[in-house]
CSV table of C-alpha atoms in Angstrom, one decimal:
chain,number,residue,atom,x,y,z
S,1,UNK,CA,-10.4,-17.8,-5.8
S,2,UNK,CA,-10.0,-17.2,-9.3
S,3,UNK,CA,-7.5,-14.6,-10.8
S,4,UNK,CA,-7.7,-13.8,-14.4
S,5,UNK,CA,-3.5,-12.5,-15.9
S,6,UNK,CA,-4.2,-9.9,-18.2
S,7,UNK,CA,-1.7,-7.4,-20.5
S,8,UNK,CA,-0.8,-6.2,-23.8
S,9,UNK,CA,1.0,-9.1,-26.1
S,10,UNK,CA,4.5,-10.1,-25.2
S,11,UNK,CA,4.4,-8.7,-21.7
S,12,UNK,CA,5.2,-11.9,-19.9
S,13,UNK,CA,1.4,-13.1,-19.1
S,14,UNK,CA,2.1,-16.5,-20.5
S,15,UNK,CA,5.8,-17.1,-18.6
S,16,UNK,CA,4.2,-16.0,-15.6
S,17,UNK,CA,1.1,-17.9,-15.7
S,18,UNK,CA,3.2,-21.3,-16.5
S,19,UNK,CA,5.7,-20.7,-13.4
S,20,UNK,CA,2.9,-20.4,-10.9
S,21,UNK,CA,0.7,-23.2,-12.7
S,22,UNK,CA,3.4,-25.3,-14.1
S,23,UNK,CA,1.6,-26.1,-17.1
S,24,UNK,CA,3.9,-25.5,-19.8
S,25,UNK,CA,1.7,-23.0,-22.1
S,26,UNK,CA,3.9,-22.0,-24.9
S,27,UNK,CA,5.5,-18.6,-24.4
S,28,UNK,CA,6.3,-17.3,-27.7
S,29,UNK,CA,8.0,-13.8,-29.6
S,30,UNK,CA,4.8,-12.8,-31.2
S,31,UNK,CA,1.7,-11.5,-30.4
S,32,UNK,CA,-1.5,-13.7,-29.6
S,33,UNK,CA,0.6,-16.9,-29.2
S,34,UNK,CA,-2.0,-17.3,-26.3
S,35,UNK,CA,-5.2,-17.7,-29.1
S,36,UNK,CA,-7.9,-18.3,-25.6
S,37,UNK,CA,-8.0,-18.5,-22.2
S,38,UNK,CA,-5.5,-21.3,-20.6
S,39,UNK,CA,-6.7,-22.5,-16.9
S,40,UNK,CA,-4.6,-23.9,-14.3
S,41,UNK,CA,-4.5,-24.6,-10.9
S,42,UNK,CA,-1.7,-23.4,-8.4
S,43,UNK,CA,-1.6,-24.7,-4.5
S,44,UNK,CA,-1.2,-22.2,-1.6
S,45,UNK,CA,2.3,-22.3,-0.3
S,46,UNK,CA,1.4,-22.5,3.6
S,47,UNK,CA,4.0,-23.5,5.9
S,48,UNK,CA,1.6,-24.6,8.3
S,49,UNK,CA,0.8,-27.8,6.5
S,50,UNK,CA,4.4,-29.4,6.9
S,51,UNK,CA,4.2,-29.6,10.8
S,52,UNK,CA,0.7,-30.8,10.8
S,53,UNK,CA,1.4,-33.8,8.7
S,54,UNK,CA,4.5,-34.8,10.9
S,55,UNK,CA,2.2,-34.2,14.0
S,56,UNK,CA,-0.7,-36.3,12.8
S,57,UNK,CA,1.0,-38.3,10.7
S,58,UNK,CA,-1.6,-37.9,8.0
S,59,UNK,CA,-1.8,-39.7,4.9
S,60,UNK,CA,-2.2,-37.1,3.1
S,61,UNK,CA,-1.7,-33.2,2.6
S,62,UNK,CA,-4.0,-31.0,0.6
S,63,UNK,CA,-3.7,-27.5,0.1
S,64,UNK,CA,-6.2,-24.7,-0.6
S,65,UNK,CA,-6.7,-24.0,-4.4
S,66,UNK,CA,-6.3,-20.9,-6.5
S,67,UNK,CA,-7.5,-20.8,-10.0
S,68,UNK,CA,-5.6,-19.1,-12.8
S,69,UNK,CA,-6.7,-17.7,-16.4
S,70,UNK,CA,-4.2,-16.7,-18.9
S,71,UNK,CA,-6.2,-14.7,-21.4
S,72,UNK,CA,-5.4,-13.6,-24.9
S,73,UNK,CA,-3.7,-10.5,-25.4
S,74,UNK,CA,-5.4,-7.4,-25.6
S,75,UNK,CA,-5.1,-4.2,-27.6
S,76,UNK,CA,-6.4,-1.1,-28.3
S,77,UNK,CA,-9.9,-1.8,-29.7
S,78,UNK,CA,-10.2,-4.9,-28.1
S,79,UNK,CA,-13.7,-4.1,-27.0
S,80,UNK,CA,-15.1,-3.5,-30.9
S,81,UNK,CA,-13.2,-7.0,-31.6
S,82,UNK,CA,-9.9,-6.1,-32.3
S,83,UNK,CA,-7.4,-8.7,-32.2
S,84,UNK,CA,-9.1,-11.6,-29.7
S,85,UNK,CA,-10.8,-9.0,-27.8
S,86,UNK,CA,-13.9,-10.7,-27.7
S,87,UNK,CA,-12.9,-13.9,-26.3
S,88,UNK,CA,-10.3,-11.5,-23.8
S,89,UNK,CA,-13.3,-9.6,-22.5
S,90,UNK,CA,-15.5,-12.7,-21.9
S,91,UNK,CA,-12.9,-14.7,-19.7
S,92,UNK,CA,-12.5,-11.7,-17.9
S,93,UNK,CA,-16.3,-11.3,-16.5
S,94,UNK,CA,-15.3,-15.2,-14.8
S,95,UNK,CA,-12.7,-14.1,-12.8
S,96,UNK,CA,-13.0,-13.0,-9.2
S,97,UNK,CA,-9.9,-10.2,-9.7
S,98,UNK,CA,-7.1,-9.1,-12.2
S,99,UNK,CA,-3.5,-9.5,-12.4
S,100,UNK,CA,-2.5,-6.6,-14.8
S,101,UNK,CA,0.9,-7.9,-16.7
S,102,UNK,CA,2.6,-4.5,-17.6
S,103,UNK,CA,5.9,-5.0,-19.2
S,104,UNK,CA,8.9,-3.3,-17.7
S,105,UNK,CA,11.7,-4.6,-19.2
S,106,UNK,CA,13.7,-3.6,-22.2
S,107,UNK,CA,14.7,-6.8,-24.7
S,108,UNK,CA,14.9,-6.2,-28.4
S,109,UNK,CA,14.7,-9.7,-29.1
S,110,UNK,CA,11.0,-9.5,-27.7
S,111,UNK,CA,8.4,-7.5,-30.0
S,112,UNK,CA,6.4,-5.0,-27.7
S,113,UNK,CA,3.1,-4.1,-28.7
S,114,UNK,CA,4.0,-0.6,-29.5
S,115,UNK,CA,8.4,0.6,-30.4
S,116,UNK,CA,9.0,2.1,-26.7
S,117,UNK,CA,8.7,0.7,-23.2
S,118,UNK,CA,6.1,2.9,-21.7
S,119,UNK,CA,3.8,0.8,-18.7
S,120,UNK,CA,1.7,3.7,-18.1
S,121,UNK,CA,0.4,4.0,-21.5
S,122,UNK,CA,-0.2,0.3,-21.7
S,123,UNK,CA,-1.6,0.3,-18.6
S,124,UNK,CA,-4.0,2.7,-20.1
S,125,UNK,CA,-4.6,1.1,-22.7
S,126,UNK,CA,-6.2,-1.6,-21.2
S,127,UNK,CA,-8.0,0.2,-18.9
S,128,UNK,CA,-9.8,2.0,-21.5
S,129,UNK,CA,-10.9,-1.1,-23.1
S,130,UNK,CA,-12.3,-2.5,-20.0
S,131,UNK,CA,-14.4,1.0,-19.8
S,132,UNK,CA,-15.7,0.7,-23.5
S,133,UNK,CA,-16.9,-2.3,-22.9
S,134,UNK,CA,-18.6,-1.5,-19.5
S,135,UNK,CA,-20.4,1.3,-21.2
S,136,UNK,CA,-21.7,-0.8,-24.1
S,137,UNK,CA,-23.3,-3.3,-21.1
S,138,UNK,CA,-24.3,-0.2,-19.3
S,139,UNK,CA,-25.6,1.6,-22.4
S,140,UNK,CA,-28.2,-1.1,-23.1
S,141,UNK,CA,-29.3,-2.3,-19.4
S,142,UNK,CA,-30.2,1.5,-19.2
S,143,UNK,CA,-32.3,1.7,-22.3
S,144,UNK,CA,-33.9,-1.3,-21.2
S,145,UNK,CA,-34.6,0.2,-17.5
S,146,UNK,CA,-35.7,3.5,-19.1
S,147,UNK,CA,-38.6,1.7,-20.7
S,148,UNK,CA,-39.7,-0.3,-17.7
S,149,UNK,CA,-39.7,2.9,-15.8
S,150,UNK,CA,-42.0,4.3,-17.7
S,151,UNK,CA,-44.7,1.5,-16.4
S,152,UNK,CA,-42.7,0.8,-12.6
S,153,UNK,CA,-41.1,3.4,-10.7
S,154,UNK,CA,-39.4,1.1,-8.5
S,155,UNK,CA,-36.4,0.6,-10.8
S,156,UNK,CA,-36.2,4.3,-10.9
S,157,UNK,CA,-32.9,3.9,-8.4
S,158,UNK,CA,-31.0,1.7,-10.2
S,159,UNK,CA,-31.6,3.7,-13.6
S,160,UNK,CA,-30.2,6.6,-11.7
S,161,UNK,CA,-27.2,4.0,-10.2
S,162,UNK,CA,-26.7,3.4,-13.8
S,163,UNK,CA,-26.2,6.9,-15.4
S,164,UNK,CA,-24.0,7.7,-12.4
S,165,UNK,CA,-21.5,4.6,-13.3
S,166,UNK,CA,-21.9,5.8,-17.2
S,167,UNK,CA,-20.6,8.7,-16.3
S,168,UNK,CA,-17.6,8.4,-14.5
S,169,UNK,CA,-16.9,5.8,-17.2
S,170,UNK,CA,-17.3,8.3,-20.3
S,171,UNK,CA,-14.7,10.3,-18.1
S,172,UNK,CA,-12.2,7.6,-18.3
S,173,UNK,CA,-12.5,6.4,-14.5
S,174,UNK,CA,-13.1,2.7,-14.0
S,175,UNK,CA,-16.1,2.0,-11.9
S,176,UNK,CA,-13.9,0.1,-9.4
S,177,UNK,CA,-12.8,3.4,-8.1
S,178,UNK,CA,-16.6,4.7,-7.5
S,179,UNK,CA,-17.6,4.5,-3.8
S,180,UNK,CA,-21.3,2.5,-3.3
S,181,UNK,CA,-22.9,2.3,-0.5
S,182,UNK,CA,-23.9,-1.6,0.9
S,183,UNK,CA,-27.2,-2.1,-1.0
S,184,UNK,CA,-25.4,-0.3,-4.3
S,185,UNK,CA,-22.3,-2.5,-4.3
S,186,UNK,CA,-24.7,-5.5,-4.4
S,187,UNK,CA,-26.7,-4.2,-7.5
S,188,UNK,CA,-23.0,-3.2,-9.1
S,189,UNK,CA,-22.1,-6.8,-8.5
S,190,UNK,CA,-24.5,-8.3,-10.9
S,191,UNK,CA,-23.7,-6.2,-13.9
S,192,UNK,CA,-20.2,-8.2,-13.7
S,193,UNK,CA,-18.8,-4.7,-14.8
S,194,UNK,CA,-15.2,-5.3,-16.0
S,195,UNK,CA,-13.8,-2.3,-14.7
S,196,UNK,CA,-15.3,-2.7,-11.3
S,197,UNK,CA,-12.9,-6.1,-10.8
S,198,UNK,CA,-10.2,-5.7,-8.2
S,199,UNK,CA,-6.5,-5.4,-10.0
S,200,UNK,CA,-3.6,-6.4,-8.7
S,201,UNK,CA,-0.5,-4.7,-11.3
S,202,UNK,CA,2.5,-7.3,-11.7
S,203,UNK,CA,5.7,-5.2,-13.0
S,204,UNK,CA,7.5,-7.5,-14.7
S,205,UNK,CA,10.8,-6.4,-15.0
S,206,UNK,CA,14.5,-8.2,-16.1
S,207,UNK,CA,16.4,-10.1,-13.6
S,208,UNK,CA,18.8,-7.7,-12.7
S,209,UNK,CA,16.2,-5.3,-11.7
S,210,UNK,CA,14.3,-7.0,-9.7
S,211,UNK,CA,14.6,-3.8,-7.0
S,212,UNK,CA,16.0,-1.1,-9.1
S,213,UNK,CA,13.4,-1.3,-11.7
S,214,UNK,CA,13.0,2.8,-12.7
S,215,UNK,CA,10.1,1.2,-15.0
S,216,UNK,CA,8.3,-0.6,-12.1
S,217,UNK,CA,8.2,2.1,-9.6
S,218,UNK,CA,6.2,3.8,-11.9
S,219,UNK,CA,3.7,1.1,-11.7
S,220,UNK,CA,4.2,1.1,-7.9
S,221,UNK,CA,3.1,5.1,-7.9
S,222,UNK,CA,0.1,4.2,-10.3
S,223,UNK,CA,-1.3,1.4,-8.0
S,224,UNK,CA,-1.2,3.3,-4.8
S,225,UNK,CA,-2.6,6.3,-6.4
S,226,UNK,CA,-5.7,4.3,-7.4
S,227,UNK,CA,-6.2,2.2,-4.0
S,228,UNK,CA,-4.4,-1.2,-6.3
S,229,UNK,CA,-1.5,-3.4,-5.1
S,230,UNK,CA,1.5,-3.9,-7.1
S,231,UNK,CA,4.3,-5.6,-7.0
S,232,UNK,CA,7.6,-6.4,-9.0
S,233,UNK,CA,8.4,-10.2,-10.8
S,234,UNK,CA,10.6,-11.2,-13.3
S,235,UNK,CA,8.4,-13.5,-15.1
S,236,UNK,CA,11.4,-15.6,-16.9
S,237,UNK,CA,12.8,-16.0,-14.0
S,238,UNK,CA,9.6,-17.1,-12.1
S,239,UNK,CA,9.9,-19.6,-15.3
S,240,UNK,CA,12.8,-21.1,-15.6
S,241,UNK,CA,12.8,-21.7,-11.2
S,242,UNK,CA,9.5,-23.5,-11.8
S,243,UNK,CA,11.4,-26.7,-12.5
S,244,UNK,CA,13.5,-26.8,-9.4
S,245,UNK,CA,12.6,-28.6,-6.3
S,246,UNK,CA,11.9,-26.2,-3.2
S,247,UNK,CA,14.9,-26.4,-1.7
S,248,UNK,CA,16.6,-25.6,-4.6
S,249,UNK,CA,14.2,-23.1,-5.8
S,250,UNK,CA,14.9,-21.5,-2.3
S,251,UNK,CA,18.5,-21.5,-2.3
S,252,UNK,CA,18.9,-19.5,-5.9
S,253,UNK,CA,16.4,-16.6,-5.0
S,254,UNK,CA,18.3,-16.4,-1.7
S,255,UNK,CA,21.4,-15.8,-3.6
S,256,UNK,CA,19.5,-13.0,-5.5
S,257,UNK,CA,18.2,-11.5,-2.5
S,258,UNK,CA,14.6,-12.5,-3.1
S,259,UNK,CA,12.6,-13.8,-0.9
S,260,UNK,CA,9.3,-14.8,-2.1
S,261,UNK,CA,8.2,-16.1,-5.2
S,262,UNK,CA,6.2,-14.9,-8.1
S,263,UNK,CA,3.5,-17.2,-6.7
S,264,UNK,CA,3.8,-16.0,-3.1
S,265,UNK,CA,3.5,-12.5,-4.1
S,266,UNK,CA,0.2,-13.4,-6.0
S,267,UNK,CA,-1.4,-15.2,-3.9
S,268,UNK,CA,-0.6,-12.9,-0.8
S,269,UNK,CA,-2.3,-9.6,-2.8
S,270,UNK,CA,-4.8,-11.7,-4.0
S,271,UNK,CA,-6.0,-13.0,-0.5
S,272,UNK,CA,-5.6,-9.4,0.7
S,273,UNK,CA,-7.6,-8.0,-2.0
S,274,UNK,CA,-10.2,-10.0,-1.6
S,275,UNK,CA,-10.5,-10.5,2.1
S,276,UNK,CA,-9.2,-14.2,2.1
S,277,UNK,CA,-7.6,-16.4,4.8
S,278,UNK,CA,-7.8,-19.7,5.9
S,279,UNK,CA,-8.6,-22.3,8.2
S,280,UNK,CA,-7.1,-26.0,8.9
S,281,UNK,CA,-8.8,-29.2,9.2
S,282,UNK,CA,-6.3,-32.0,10.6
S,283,UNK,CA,-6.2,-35.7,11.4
S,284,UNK,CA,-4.4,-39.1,10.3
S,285,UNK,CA,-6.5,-39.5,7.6
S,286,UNK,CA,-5.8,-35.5,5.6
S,287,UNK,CA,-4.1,-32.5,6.9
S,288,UNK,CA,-5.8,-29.8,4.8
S,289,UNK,CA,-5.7,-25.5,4.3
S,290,UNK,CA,-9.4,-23.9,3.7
S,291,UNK,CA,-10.5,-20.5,2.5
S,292,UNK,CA,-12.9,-18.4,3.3
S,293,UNK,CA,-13.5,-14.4,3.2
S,294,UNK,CA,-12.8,-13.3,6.6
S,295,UNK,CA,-15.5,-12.9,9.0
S,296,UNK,CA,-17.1,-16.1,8.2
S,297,UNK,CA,-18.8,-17.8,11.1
S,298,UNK,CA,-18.1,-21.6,11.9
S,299,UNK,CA,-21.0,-22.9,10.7
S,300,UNK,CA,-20.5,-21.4,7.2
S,301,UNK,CA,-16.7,-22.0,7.6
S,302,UNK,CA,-17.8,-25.9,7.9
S,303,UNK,CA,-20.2,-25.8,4.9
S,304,UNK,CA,-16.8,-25.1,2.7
S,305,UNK,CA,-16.2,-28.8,3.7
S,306,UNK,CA,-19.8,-30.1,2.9
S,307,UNK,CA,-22.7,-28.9,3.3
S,308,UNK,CA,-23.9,-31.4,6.4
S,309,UNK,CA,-21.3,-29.9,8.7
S,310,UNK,CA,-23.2,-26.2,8.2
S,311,UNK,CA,-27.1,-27.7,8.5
S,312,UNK,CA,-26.1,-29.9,11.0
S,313,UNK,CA,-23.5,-27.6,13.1
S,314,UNK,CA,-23.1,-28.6,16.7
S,315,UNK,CA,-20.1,-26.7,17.6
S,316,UNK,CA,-16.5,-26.2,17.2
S,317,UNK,CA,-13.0,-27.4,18.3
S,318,UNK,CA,-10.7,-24.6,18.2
S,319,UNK,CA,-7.0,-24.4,18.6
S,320,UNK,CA,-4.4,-21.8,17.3
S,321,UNK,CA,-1.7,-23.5,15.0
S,322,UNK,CA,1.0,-21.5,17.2
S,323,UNK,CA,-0.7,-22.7,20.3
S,324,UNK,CA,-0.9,-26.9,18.8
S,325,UNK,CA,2.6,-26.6,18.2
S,326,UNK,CA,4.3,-25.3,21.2
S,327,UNK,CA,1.8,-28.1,23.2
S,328,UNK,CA,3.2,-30.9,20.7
S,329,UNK,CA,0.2,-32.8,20.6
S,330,UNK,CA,-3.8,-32.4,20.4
S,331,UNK,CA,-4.6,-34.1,23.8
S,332,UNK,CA,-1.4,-31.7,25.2
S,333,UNK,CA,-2.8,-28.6,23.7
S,334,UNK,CA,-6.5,-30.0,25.4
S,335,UNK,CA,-5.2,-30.2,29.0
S,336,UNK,CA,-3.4,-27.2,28.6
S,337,UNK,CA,-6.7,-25.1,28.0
S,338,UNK,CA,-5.6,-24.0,24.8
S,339,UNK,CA,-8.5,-26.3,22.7
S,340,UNK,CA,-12.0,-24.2,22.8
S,341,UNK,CA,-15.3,-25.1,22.2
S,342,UNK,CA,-17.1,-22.4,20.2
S,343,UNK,CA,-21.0,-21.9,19.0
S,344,UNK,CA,-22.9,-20.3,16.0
S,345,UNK,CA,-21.6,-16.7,16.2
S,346,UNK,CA,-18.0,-17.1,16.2
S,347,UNK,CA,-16.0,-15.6,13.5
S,348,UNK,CA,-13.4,-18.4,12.3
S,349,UNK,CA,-9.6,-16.7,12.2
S,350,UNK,CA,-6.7,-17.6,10.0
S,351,UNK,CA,-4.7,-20.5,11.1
S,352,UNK,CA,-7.6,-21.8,13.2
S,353,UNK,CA,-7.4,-25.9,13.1
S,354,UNK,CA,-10.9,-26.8,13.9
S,355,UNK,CA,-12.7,-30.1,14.6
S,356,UNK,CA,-16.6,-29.7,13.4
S,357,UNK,CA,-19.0,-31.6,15.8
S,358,UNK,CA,-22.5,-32.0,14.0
S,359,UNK,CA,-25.6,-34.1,13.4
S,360,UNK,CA,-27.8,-34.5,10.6
């Protein structure tokens, strides 16, 4: 999964994107400190991993992966090259979905794109630029579809698919909101349309209003009005924790009345948002989290490992984490019944540990 942090300058993108990546990108007070997109790579918390290790006694834990992009600032006219548009727009047709940045929080120390806090104009804002720029793609795949009509009729649906999504678009209304059938969605797909990418809005708001935020509700009414998740972080904060130890880490947002972290909340959306979960793969050697969209069958499940285990699939070991636990061991969890063997067709569910048997 790859999640591209988006905003207006000095909204927080930067502070958040170095608390859940740890990578120290500077954070400064002025706009387009962040001159290109910065990549880092966060591991999913998952408290499943802990127990496994003890139980196998592996030498080694790895967890699944998520990919983050902090990209330059946008602003109005990012989309004609304003600013660092242009590089802003091209890191976000990588991305699988959008974390929107919109500042909540008041601080005159910090310079704010425009003089007044106001997320649902910046919100705006952005949004329009990611339309702009769809209808410039839009506007010359259809001119190049309206001459090749002229000699094949059979791109005559997608011409028409076209002028539909230009529409909506020259009304203001991103394409992700636009219902397509099956066969639609998979043509959409391959324009890489910015505005059809999922968005997940990230209110960031000052510490002491972390749940009283007036600003972020706002934000919250936005998102569910327009099928999005949002949810409230105080990016400094997310920060300055980054450099404590767990336990630590823990302890403080206990005594703020917080209970998951920046990075949680993220990577919770995100797997909702895009149909994520995953699977475990343990032994003495590596105790290690997977992910794949759910649905996915076991063979497909095991090609996320390599791609022998999927040609070669013989069948699956399946036990329920809950179910390995309470047994205490493998071999326990085996005699009590709990350990299946499953074929081809079955559909692999979160916190599945499975054992691939295969030949090649």
């Amino acid at each position: 999964m790859k999640l591209g942090i988006v905003g207006l300058p000095n909204v927080g993108k930067s502070s958040l994107f170095n608390s859940i990546t740890k990578n120290g990108v500077k954070a400064t007070n002025y706009p387009f400190s962040t001159t290109g997109s910065n990549v880092g790579v966060a591991a999913v918390p998952d408290e499943r991993l802990a127990p496994l290790e003890a139980m196998y006694k592996a030498k080694s834990v790895v967890s699944a992966a998520i990919e983050f992009v902090d990209i330059a600032g946008l602003v109005s006219g990012s989309s004609k090259g304003e600013g660092l548009g242009n590089k802003f727009l091209a890191s976000i047709r990588e991305v699988d979905a959008i974390i929107h940045v919109v500042r909540c929080f008041e601080d005159d120390n910090v310079q704010h794109a425009y003089e007044d806090i106001n997320p649902l104009r910046d919100i705006e804002t952005i949004e329009l630029e990611l339309v702009f720029a769809d209808l410039e793609v839009l506007e010359r795949r259809h001119a190049k579809r309206t001459k090749e009509a002229k000699a094949d009729k059979s791109v005559l649906p997608e011409l028409k698919l076209i002028e539909r999504i230009m529409k909506a678009l020259e009304d203001g209304i991103p394409a992700r909101t636009l219902e397509f059938d099956k066969d639609e969605a998979a043509v959409v797909h391959h324009f890489t349309l910015l505005s059809y990418k999922p968005v997940i809005y990230a209110a960031n708001v000052a510490e002491d209003k972390l749940d009283t935020c007036a600003q972020a509700k706002k934000v919250e009414e936005y998102a569910k009005a327009n099928s999005s998740t949002c949810f409230s972080v105080c990016a400094k904060l997310e920060e300055d924790l980054s450099d404590l130890e767990d336990a630590e880490k823990t302890e403080f947002l206990a005594e703020l009345g917080v209970t998951d972290t920046g990075l949680a909340k993220i990577i919770n959306a995100g797997y909702t948002l895009l149909g994520l979960m995953s699977f475990l793969t343990a032994g003495e050697k590596e105790v290690r989290a997977w992910t794949i969209p759910i649905g996915t069958k076991a063979p497909q499940a095991a090609g996320k490992i390599h791609s022998d285990l999927e040609r070669g699939f013989i069948r699956a070991e399946v036990v329920n984490f809950n179910d390995l636990m309470t047994a205490g061991s493998y071999s326990n969890a085996k005699d009590a019944g709990k350990v299946r063997l499953e074929g081809k067709e079955y559909i692999v569910q979160d916190g599945d540990v499975i054992l691939f048997r295969f030949n090649v």
